[in-house]
mmCIF file of C-alpha atoms in Angstrom:
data_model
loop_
_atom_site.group_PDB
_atom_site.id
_atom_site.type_symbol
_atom_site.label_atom_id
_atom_site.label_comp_id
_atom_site.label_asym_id
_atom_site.label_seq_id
_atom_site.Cartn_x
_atom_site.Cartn_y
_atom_site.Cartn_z
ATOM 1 C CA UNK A 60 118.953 54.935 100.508
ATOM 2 C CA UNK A 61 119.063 51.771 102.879
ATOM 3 C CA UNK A 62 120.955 48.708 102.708
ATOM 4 C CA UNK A 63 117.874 47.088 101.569
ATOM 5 C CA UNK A 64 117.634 49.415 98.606
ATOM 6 C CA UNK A 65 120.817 49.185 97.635
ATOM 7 C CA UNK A 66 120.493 45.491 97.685
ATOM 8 C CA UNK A 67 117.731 45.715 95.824
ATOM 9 C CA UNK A 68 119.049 47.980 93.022
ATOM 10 C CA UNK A 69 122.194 45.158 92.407
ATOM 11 C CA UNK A 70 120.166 42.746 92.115
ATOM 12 C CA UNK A 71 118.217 44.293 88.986
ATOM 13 C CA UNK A 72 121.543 46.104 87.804
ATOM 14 C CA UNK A 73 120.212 49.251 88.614
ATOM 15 C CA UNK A 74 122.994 50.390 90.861
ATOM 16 C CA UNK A 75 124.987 52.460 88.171
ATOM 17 C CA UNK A 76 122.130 54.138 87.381
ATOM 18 C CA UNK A 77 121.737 56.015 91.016
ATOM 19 C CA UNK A 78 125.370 56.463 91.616
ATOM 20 C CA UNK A 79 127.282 60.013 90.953
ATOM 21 C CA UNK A 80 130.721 59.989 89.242
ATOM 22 C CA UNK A 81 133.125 60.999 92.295
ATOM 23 C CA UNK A 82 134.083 64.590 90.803
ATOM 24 C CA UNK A 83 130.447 65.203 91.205
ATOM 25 C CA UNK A 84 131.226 66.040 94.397
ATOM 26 C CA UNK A 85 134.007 68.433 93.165
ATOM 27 C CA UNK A 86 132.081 70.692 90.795
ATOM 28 C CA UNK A 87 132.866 73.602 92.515
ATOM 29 C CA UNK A 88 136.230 73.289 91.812
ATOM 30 C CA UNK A 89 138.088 75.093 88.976
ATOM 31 C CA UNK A 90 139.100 72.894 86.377
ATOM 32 C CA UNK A 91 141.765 71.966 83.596
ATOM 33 C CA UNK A 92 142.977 69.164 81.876
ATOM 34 C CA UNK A 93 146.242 67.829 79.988
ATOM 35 C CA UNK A 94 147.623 65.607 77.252
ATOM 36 C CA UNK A 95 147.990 62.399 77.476
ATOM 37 C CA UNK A 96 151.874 62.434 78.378
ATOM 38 C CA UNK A 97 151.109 64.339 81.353
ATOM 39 C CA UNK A 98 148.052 62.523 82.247
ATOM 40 C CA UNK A 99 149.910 59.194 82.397
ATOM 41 C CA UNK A 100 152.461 60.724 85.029
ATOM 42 C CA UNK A 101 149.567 62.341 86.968
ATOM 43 C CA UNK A 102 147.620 59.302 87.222
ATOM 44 C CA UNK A 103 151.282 57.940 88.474
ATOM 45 C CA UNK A 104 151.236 60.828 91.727
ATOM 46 C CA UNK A 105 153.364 62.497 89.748
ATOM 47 C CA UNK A 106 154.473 66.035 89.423
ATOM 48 C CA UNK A 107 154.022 67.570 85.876
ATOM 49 C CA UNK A 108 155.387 71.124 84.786
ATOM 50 C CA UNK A 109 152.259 73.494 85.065
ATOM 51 C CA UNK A 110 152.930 74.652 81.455
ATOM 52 C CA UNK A 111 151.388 71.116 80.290
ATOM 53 C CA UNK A 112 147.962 72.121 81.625
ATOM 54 C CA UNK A 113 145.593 73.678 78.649
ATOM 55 C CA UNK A 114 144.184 75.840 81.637
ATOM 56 C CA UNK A 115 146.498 77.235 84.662
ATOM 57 C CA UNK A 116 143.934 77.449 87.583
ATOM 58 C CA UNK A 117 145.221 80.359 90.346
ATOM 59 C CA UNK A 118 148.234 79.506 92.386
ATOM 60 C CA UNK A 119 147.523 77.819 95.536
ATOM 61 C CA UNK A 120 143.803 76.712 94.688
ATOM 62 C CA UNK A 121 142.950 73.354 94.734
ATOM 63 C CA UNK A 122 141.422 72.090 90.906
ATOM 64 C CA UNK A 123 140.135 68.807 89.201
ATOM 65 C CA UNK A 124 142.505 67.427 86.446
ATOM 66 C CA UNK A 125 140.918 65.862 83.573
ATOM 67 C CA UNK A 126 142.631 64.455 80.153
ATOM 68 C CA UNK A 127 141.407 65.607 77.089
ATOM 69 C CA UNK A 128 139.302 63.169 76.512
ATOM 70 C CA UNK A 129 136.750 64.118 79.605
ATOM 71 C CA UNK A 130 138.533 61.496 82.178
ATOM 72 C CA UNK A 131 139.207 62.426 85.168
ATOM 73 C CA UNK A 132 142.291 62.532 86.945
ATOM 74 C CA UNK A 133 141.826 63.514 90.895
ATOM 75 C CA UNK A 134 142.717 66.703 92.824
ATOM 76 C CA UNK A 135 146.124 68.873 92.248
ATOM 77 C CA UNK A 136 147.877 72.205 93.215
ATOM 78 C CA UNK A 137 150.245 74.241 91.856
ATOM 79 C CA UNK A 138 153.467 74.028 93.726
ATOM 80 C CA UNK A 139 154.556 77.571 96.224
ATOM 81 C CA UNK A 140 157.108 78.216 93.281
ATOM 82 C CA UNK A 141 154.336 77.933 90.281
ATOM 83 C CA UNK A 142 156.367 75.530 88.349
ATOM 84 C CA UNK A 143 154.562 72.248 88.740
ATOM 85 C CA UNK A 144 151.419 70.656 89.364
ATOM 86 C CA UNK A 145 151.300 68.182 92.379
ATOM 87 C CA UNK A 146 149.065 65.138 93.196
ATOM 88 C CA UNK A 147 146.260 66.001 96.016
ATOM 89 C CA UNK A 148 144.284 63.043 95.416
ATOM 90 C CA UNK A 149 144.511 60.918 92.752
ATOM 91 C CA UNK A 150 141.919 58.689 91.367
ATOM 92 C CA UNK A 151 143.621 55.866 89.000
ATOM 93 C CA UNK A 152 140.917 54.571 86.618
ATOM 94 C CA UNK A 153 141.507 50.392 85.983
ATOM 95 C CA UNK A 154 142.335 50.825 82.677
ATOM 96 C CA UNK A 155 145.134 53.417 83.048
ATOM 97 C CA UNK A 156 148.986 52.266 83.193
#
C-alpha cells in the first residue's frame, strides 16, 4: 500500500477495514488467557502467579495472553522457576486501568 492509498482510505474511513489486529502477527504463538484480576495486573507489566492462567503454555515458550473476554493482552513467559507469568510485551488497550 502507498502513502497515497493510505491517504486515500482515511479519507473515506476505510482504513480500519484493511488493517490487521496486532496479534495477527502472533498466531503462531500458543495461547491462554486469564480472569479479569489477573488481566488488570498484566496489562499493568505485572507478574501474575501462572496458576491464574486457564491454559499453562510450556515453560520457557513465549505465548499471547488474552482475558476471557477475547482481548488481548501482549506477549508473556513463564518465569525459569515456573511460578509466574512475566510481561514480554504488553499492549495496554485505552480503555483498560
Amino acid at each position: 500500500m502507498t502513502l497515497e492509498q493510505a491517504q486515500l482510505l482515511m479519507e473515506q474511513g476505510t482504513m480500519e477495514q484493511r488493517l490487521l489486529p496486532a496479534e495477527a502477527a502472533l498466531a503462531h504463538m500458543p495461547r491462554s488467557s486469564a480472569a479479569p484480576p489477573a488481566m488488570r495486573q498484566a496489562l499493568q507489566g505485572r507478574r501474575i502467579p501462572v496458576e491464574w492462567l486457564d491454559e499453562r503454555p510450556a515453560e520457557g515458550s513465549q505465548f499471547r495472553l488474552y482475558g476471557q473476554d477475547g482481548s488481548f493482552a501482549g506477549v508473556f513467559e513463564i518465569t525459569e522457576d515456573g511460578s509466574m507469568v512475566k510481561p514480554v510485551k504488553v499492549f495496554a488497550r485505552p480503555d483498560s486501568e
